[in-house]
C-alpha positions as a printed NumPy array, in Angstrom:
array([[ -0.057,   0.041,  -0.058],
       [  1.102,   3.501,  -0.457],
       [  1.13 ,   6.142,   2.491],
       [  2.369,   9.883,   2.665],
       [  3.073,  12.377,   5.362],
       [  5.129,   9.787,   7.469],
       [  8.529,  11.453,   7.272],
       [ 10.04 ,  13.913,   9.712],
       [ 11.91 ,  16.949,   8.72 ],
       [ 14.168,  18.488,  11.687],
       [ 16.731,  20.968,  11.913],
       [ 19.918,  18.69 ,  11.549],
       [ 18.41 ,  15.46 ,   9.838],
       [ 15.395,  13.658,   8.369],
       [ 13.641,  10.752,   9.797],
       [ 11.4  ,   7.92 ,   9.294],
       [  9.758,   6.449,  12.659],
       [  7.777,   3.626,  11.466],
       [  5.59 ,   1.026,  13.701],
       [  6.358,  -2.01 ,  11.094],
       [  3.8  ,  -4.593,  12.415],
       [  1.523,  -2.721,  14.656],
       [  0.821,  -4.03 ,  18.315],
       [ -2.728,  -5.074,  18.451],
       [ -2.57 ,  -8.637,  16.712],
       [ -4.137, -11.479,  18.575],
       [ -1.559, -14.059,  17.238],
       [  2.167, -14.207,  17.41 ],
       [  4.698, -13.239,  14.7  ],
       [  7.359, -15.784,  13.866],
       [  9.746, -13.507,  12.174],
       [  9.69 ,  -9.717,  10.78 ],
       [ 12.051,  -7.775,   8.664],
       [ 12.121,  -4.183,   7.21 ],
       [ 14.252,  -2.405,   4.786],
       [ 14.51 ,   1.109,   3.496],
       [ 16.011,   2.774,   0.469],
       [ 16.229,   6.494,  -0.13 ],
       [ 15.653,   8.02 ,  -3.627],
       [ 18.56 ,   7.07 ,  -5.925],
       [ 20.361,   4.881,  -3.419],
       [ 20.845,   1.509,  -2.703],
       [ 18.983,  -0.443,   0.207],
       [ 20.788,   0.626,   3.405],
       [ 23.108,   3.363,   1.947],
       [ 23.496,   6.954,   3.485],
       [ 21.787,   6.181,   6.675],
       [ 23.121,   8.212,   9.681],
       [ 21.489,   5.948,  12.204],
       [ 19.418,   3.005,  12.166],
       [ 17.442,   2.063,  15.56 ],
       [ 14.903,  -0.529,  16.36 ],
       [ 12.731,  -1.492,  19.295],
       [ 10.497,  -4.472,  20.111],
       [  7.834,  -5.456,  22.504],
       [  4.451,  -4.233,  23.395],
       [  3.418,  -0.48 ,  23.329],
       [  5.758,   1.473,  25.073],
       [  8.362,  -1.041,  25.693],
       [ 11.902,  -0.537,  24.085],
       [ 13.373,  -4.149,  23.756],
       [ 16.188,  -4.77 ,  21.401],
       [ 15.399,  -8.36 ,  20.165],
       [ 16.524,  -7.513,  16.521],
       [ 19.508,  -6.714,  14.628],
       [ 20.717,  -4.688,  11.432],
       [ 22.168,  -6.43 ,   8.576],
       [ 24.873,  -4.834,   6.053],
       [ 22.238,  -3.691,   3.755],
       [ 20.522,  -2.007,   6.428],
       [ 17.725,  -4.43 ,   6.927],
       [ 16.205,  -4.863,  10.535],
       [ 15.314,  -8.373,  11.159],
       [ 13.88 ,  -9.635,  14.548],
       [ 15.733, -12.24 ,  16.48 ],
       [ 12.691, -14.041,  18.509],
       [  9.049, -14.826,  18.154],
       [  6.912, -11.826,  18.923],
       [  4.104, -12.616,  21.175],
       [  0.634, -11.392,  21.123],
       [  0.516,  -7.517,  21.389],
       [  4.089,  -7.347,  20.519],
       [  5.651,  -5.571,  17.398],
       [  8.742,  -4.029,  15.819],
       [  9.273,  -0.229,  15.385],
       [ 12.224,   1.115,  13.367],
       [ 13.814,   4.656,  13.134],
       [ 15.868,   5.566,  10.095],
       [ 17.666,   8.912,   9.998],
       [ 19.705,  10.532,   7.09 ],
       [ 21.341,  13.966,   6.323],
       [ 19.261,  16.84 ,   5.119],
       [ 18.989,  17.427,   1.484],
       [ 18.579,  13.729,   0.16 ],
       [ 14.834,  13.919,   0.473],
       [ 13.131,  17.235,  -0.609],
       [ 10.711,  18.627,   2.095],
       [  7.245,  19.218,   1.221],
       [  6.429,  22.911,   0.208],
       [  5.031,  25.011,   2.999],
       [  1.317,  24.876,   2.778],
       [ -0.194,  28.516,   1.761],
       [ -2.438,  30.289,   4.331],
       [ -6.041,  29.53 ,   4.028],
       [ -6.828,  33.146,   2.931],
       [ -4.307,  32.843,   0.298],
       [ -5.813,  29.718,  -1.213],
       [ -9.08 ,  31.22 ,  -1.155],
       [ -9.997,  32.89 ,  -4.614],
       [-13.008,  35.156,  -4.916],
       [-15.607,  34.315,  -7.379],
       [-19.221,  35.603,  -7.802],
       [-20.453,  32.341,  -5.941],
       [-18.119,  32.655,  -2.998],
       [-18.667,  36.378,  -2.682],
       [-22.345,  35.921,  -2.625],
       [-22.238,  33.039,  -0.271],
       [-20.132,  35.146,   2.096],
       [-22.26 ,  38.539,   1.684],
       [-25.836,  37.121,   1.735],
       [-25.719,  35.744,   5.366],
       [-24.429,  39.01 ,   6.53 ],
       [-27.272,  40.871,   4.849],
       [-29.733,  38.32 ,   6.166],
       [-28.476,  38.428,   9.738],
       [-28.686,  42.451,   9.645],
       [-32.3  ,  42.088,   8.077],
       [-33.439,  39.77 ,  10.726],
       [-31.648,  41.624,  13.506],
       [-33.485,  44.82 ,  12.535],
       [-36.781,  42.793,  12.605],
       [-35.985,  41.349,  15.994],
       [-35.233,  45.173,  17.385],
       [-38.538,  46.258,  16.016],
       [-40.776,  43.211,  16.963],
       [-38.896,  40.62 ,  18.418],
       [-38.02 ,  42.18 ,  21.895],
       [-40.537,  41.612,  24.713],
       [-41.579,  44.408,  26.729],
       [-40.304,  45.155,  30.2  ],
       [-41.678,  42.874,  32.551],
       [-43.848,  44.253,  35.202],
       [-43.923,  43.485,  38.896],
       [-45.231,  40.192,  39.711],
       [-47.624,  39.828,  42.892],
       [-50.001,  37.297,  44.128],
       [-53.673,  37.536,  43.573],
       [-56.226,  35.773,  45.59 ],
       [-59.024,  36.106,  42.992],
       [-59.165,  35.834,  39.297],
       [-59.43 ,  38.832,  37.294],
       [-62.641,  40.175,  36.669],
       [-64.061,  38.532,  33.556],
       [-61.009,  36.008,  33.096],
       [-62.116,  32.45 ,  33.569],
       [-59.823,  29.613,  34.856],
       [-60.353,  28.027,  31.539],
       [-59.359,  31.076,  29.442],
       [-56.139,  31.358,  31.697],
       [-55.294,  27.772,  30.914],
       [-55.732,  28.51 ,  27.365],
       [-53.581,  31.418,  27.295],
       [-50.795,  29.554,  29.405],
       [-50.72 ,  26.662,  27.082],
       [-51.487,  28.624,  23.917],
       [-54.116,  25.724,  22.661],
       [-57.371,  24.415,  23.569],
       [-57.202,  21.24 ,  25.482],
       [-59.373,  18.937,  27.866],
       [-58.094,  20.723,  31.12 ],
       [-59.194,  24.179,  29.781],
       [-62.72 ,  22.843,  28.884],
       [-63.155,  21.072,  32.142],
       [-62.111,  24.136,  33.989],
       [-64.781,  26.014,  32.199],
       [-67.497,  23.437,  33.423],
       [-66.115,  23.227,  36.99 ],
       [-66.196,  27.178,  37.225],
       [-69.864,  27.15 ,  36.387],
       [-70.427,  24.48 ,  38.923],
       [-68.959,  26.609,  41.447],
       [-71.04 ,  29.591,  40.607],
       [-74.261,  27.447,  41.063],
       [-76.201,  26.939,  38.012],
       [-74.571,  23.745,  36.896],
       [-74.648,  20.655,  39.054],
       [-72.33 ,  17.681,  38.371],
       [-74.134,  14.483,  39.507],
       [-72.459,  11.077,  39.786],
       [-74.388,   8.182,  38.615],
       [-73.983,   4.441,  39.137],
       [-76.152,   1.4  ,  38.14 ],
       [-76.869,   0.8  ,  41.84 ],
       [-77.879,   4.098,  42.51 ],
       [-80.273,   4.337,  39.308],
       [-81.752,   0.996,  40.596],
       [-82.266,   2.155,  43.941],
       [-84.083,   5.208,  42.502],
       [-86.211,   3.273,  40.293],
       [-87.455,   0.731,  43.148],
       [-87.378,   3.228,  45.801],
       [-85.026,   1.257,  47.961],
       [-81.76 ,   1.996,  49.691],
       [-78.707,   1.456,  47.512],
       [-77.148,  -0.671,  50.165],
       [-79.689,  -3.141,  49.871],
       [-79.041,  -4.013,  46.233],
       [-77.938,  -7.553,  45.148],
       [-74.343,  -8.629,  44.685],
       [-74.965,  -8.966,  41.096],
       [-76.123,  -5.528,  40.71 ],
       [-72.999,  -4.439,  42.654],
       [-70.624,  -6.241,  40.521],
       [-72.169,  -5.245,  37.406],
       [-72.003,  -1.819,  38.582],
       [-68.322,  -1.974,  39.409],
       [-67.657,  -3.33 ,  35.884],
       [-69.591,  -0.585,  34.161],
       [-68.317,   2.13 ,  36.098],
       [-69.509,   5.479,  37.068],
       [-71.069,   8.223,  34.838],
       [-71.695,  11.686,  35.236],
       [-74.385,  14.14 ,  34.291],
       [-74.388,  17.897,  34.078],
       [-77.648,  19.209,  35.135],
       [-78.655,  23.027,  34.675],
       [-80.915,  25.106,  37.199],
       [-82.388,  27.501,  35.078],
       [-83.754,  29.459,  37.805],
       [-80.126,  29.891,  39.305],
       [-78.82 ,  30.595,  35.688],
       [-80.854,  34.092,  35.395],
       [-79.675,  35.119,  38.792],
       [-75.979,  34.197,  38.224],
       [-73.025,  36.376,  37.026],
       [-71.557,  34.397,  34.072],
       [-69.38 ,  35.513,  31.588],
       [-70.136,  35.778,  27.884],
       [-68.283,  32.609,  27.257],
       [-69.78 ,  30.745,  30.157],
       [-73.271,  31.732,  28.55 ],
       [-72.009,  30.402,  25.042],
       [-71.046,  27.143,  26.824],
       [-74.355,  26.884,  28.441],
       [-76.289,  27.624,  25.108],
       [-74.057,  25.082,  23.45 ],
       [-74.934,  22.486,  25.897],
       [-78.525,  22.733,  26.781],
       [-80.171,  25.137,  24.174],
       [-83.251,  26.428,  25.274],
       [-85.084,  23.092,  26.224],
       [-82.697,  20.603,  27.689],
       [-81.721,  20.559,  31.469],
       [-78.909,  17.954,  31.5  ],
       [-76.095,  16.616,  29.558],
       [-74.641,  12.877,  29.92 ],
       [-70.917,  12.982,  29.931],
       [-70.923,   9.726,  27.509],
       [-71.097,   8.632,  24.165],
       [-74.786,   9.466,  24.   ],
       [-74.096,  13.06 ,  24.06 ],
       [-70.601,  13.188,  22.548],
       [-71.695,  15.39 ,  19.561],
       [-72.957,  18.093,  21.504],
       [-69.924,  18.158,  23.976],
       [-67.582,  18.22 ,  20.855],
       [-69.553,  20.989,  19.077],
       [-69.29 ,  22.991,  22.595],
       [-65.515,  22.294,  22.768],
       [-65.015,  23.458,  19.072],
       [-67.058,  26.597,  19.824],
       [-65.274,  27.581,  23.058],
       [-61.96 ,  26.936,  21.332],
       [-62.756,  29.585,  18.519],
       [-63.762,  32.145,  21.051],
       [-60.865,  31.591,  23.089],
       [-58.734,  31.96 ,  20.056],
       [-60.176,  35.359,  19.347],
       [-60.087,  36.464,  22.779],
       [-56.395,  35.536,  23.145],
       [-55.179,  37.354,  19.969],
       [-54.04 ,  40.555,  21.743],
       [-52.269,  38.307,  24.165],
       [-50.526,  36.094,  22.155],
       [-47.81 ,  37.262,  19.515],
       [-45.536,  34.926,  18.096],
       [-44.084,  36.996,  15.242],
       [-43.971,  33.588,  13.42 ],
       [-44.896,  35.631,  10.038],
       [-41.773,  37.853,  10.425],
       [-39.694,  34.869,  11.043],
       [-40.987,  33.015,   8.069],
       [-40.089,  36.169,   6.035],
       [-36.409,  35.452,   6.979],
       [-36.545,  31.677,   6.255],
       [-38.216,  32.261,   2.877],
       [-35.296,  34.671,   1.993],
       [-32.701,  32.358,   3.289],
       [-34.295,  29.513,   1.018],
       [-34.134,  31.876,  -1.999],
       [-30.657,  32.757,  -1.321],
       [-29.89 ,  29.076,  -1.286],
       [-31.511,  28.493,  -4.668],
       [-29.426,  31.223,  -6.11 ],
       [-26.246,  29.853,  -4.58 ],
       [-27.274,  26.438,  -6.268],
       [-27.519,  28.292,  -9.752],
       [-24.319,  30.139,  -9.399],
       [-22.625,  26.812,  -8.353],
       [-23.906,  25.119, -11.383],
       [-22.97 ,  27.978, -13.838],
       [-19.466,  28.092, -12.264],
       [-19.006,  24.568, -12.652],
       [-17.965,  24.005,  -9.155],
       [-19.002,  20.839,  -7.132],
       [-19.786,  22.159,  -3.623],
       [-21.965,  21.157,  -0.842],
       [-22.66 ,  24.393,   0.876],
       [-25.913,  25.138,  -1.325],
       [-27.333,  21.81 ,  -0.153],
       [-26.5  ,  22.722,   3.38 ],
       [-28.206,  26.147,   3.053],
       [-31.379,  24.485,   1.484],
       [-31.444,  22.047,   4.414],
       [-30.834,  25.083,   7.   ],
       [-34.432,  26.474,   6.139],
       [-36.598,  23.401,   6.972],
       [-34.305,  21.663,   9.526],
       [-32.906,  24.424,  11.587],
       [-34.419,  27.688,  11.144],
       [-38.304,  26.884,  10.768],
       [-38.146,  24.575,  13.843],
       [-36.981,  27.399,  15.779],
       [-39.775,  29.615,  14.48 ],
       [-42.734,  27.553,  15.757],
       [-43.672,  28.301,  19.141],
       [-43.92 ,  25.493,  21.537],
       [-45.806,  26.222,  24.66 ],
       [-44.388,  24.995,  28.008],
       [-45.834,  21.812,  29.854],
       [-45.626,  18.246,  29.808],
       [-47.874,  17.683,  26.937],
       [-45.521,  19.484,  24.68 ],
       [-42.43 ,  17.69 ,  25.344],
       [-42.288,  15.543,  22.304],
       [-43.224,  18.522,  20.17 ],
       [-40.173,  20.38 ,  21.803],
       [-37.94 ,  17.506,  21.281],
       [-38.684,  17.439,  17.463],
       [-38.602,  21.002,  16.884],
       [-35.661,  21.852,  18.993],
       [-33.512,  18.84 ,  18.996],
       [-34.303,  16.204,  16.286],
       [-34.581,  18.452,  13.253],
       [-31.478,  20.852,  14.094],
       [-29.551,  17.389,  14.966],
       [-30.231,  16.031,  11.4  ],
       [-28.799,  19.457,   9.995],
       [-25.728,  19.254,  12.176],
       [-25.19 ,  15.776,  11.677],
       [-25.208,  16.277,   7.821],
       [-23.117,  19.121,   8.042],
       [-20.533,  17.602,  10.06 ],
       [-20.561,  14.602,   7.654],
       [-20.28 ,  16.841,   4.601],
       [-17.118,  18.54 ,   6.272],
       [-15.633,  15.407,   7.362],
       [-16.268,  13.3  ,   4.583],
       [-16.161,  16.116,   1.628],
       [-12.766,  15.42 ,   0.379],
       [-13.532,  11.62 ,   0.442],
       [-16.436,  12.204,  -1.857],
       [-14.818,  14.699,  -4.232],
       [-17.442,  17.332,  -3.147],
       [-15.686,  20.218,  -1.851],
       [-16.76 ,  21.84 ,   1.517],
       [-15.042,  25.277,   2.103],
       [-15.464,  26.429,   5.6  ],
       [-14.926,  29.987,   4.816],
       [-17.867,  29.792,   2.294],
       [-20.242,  28.064,   4.715],
       [-22.962,  30.42 ,   5.584]])
């Protein structure tokens, strides 16, 4: 095989320090030899010194000898984990040292592709910084003090909606419980035993063993019952009255929290969610639209870079990275994720998984670019 970059060029001499066998073999080596020839010389000619070491890693045993031709040969069997290392030195001038590598900035030649690749991220960063200064900064926080009663006209369900930035079962249940606390709504618990006792006029404790077992298997059910007399005298909020109308209309007085009244409950849930969304608009500002402007501009820039790359005839990976940066890095950070246990998976995918894919591909492109023949210039990575 061929290898490069193994010679050492020092002030007084040049050198090859070479581990001939390696030290990780799981079997013994009966015999090993090594010889070296300098350019235009015979084997063993013009070396200043020839040294050797045997044994395991770090050991410096001398179980070898040097022949007249400069060949190093082992004198004993090398056990598992042992090897042979040689060090040949020779005077300066026999082997030409490699040219000094040019500084990175000297190797970098300007082109429309590279200039645009460097300039556009700066322009986009300035634009997004301006947008952040104008709309992205939160106002100064006000003093926080405890409240012992909810603000006037603010229900617990709406507070939950604002905090979680979405309608969920807890916000809906909080609205129902809030009306029950105010009085016009009663939540009744029912079971087969209690219903049978009501029908027969007997005490529930006298129910048969079979009825009790069946009641446990079926479970309890709940009924929302409306007291219309209390309703007219109770100070309900607008959304609470809307929820009452959705539940009971003008004729009904009870709602079963079961599959029988599921369509009614689902409609009420949807209507309440729409009203909460309208009420919360002045309170919830995500600025996602302005962020998406920056994401779209970045993707346009990436497409332009791809076209410039094609026109310039350069095979590069940066435009692909730029195209991926929009959907996998910038957009996931633009989507707001409310706090709370129920949003942990969304936060993981948007804040960790998708950006992780982008960073993984970027690292792979940088590390494997030379092997694949696709150039990755770190100076022009946006």
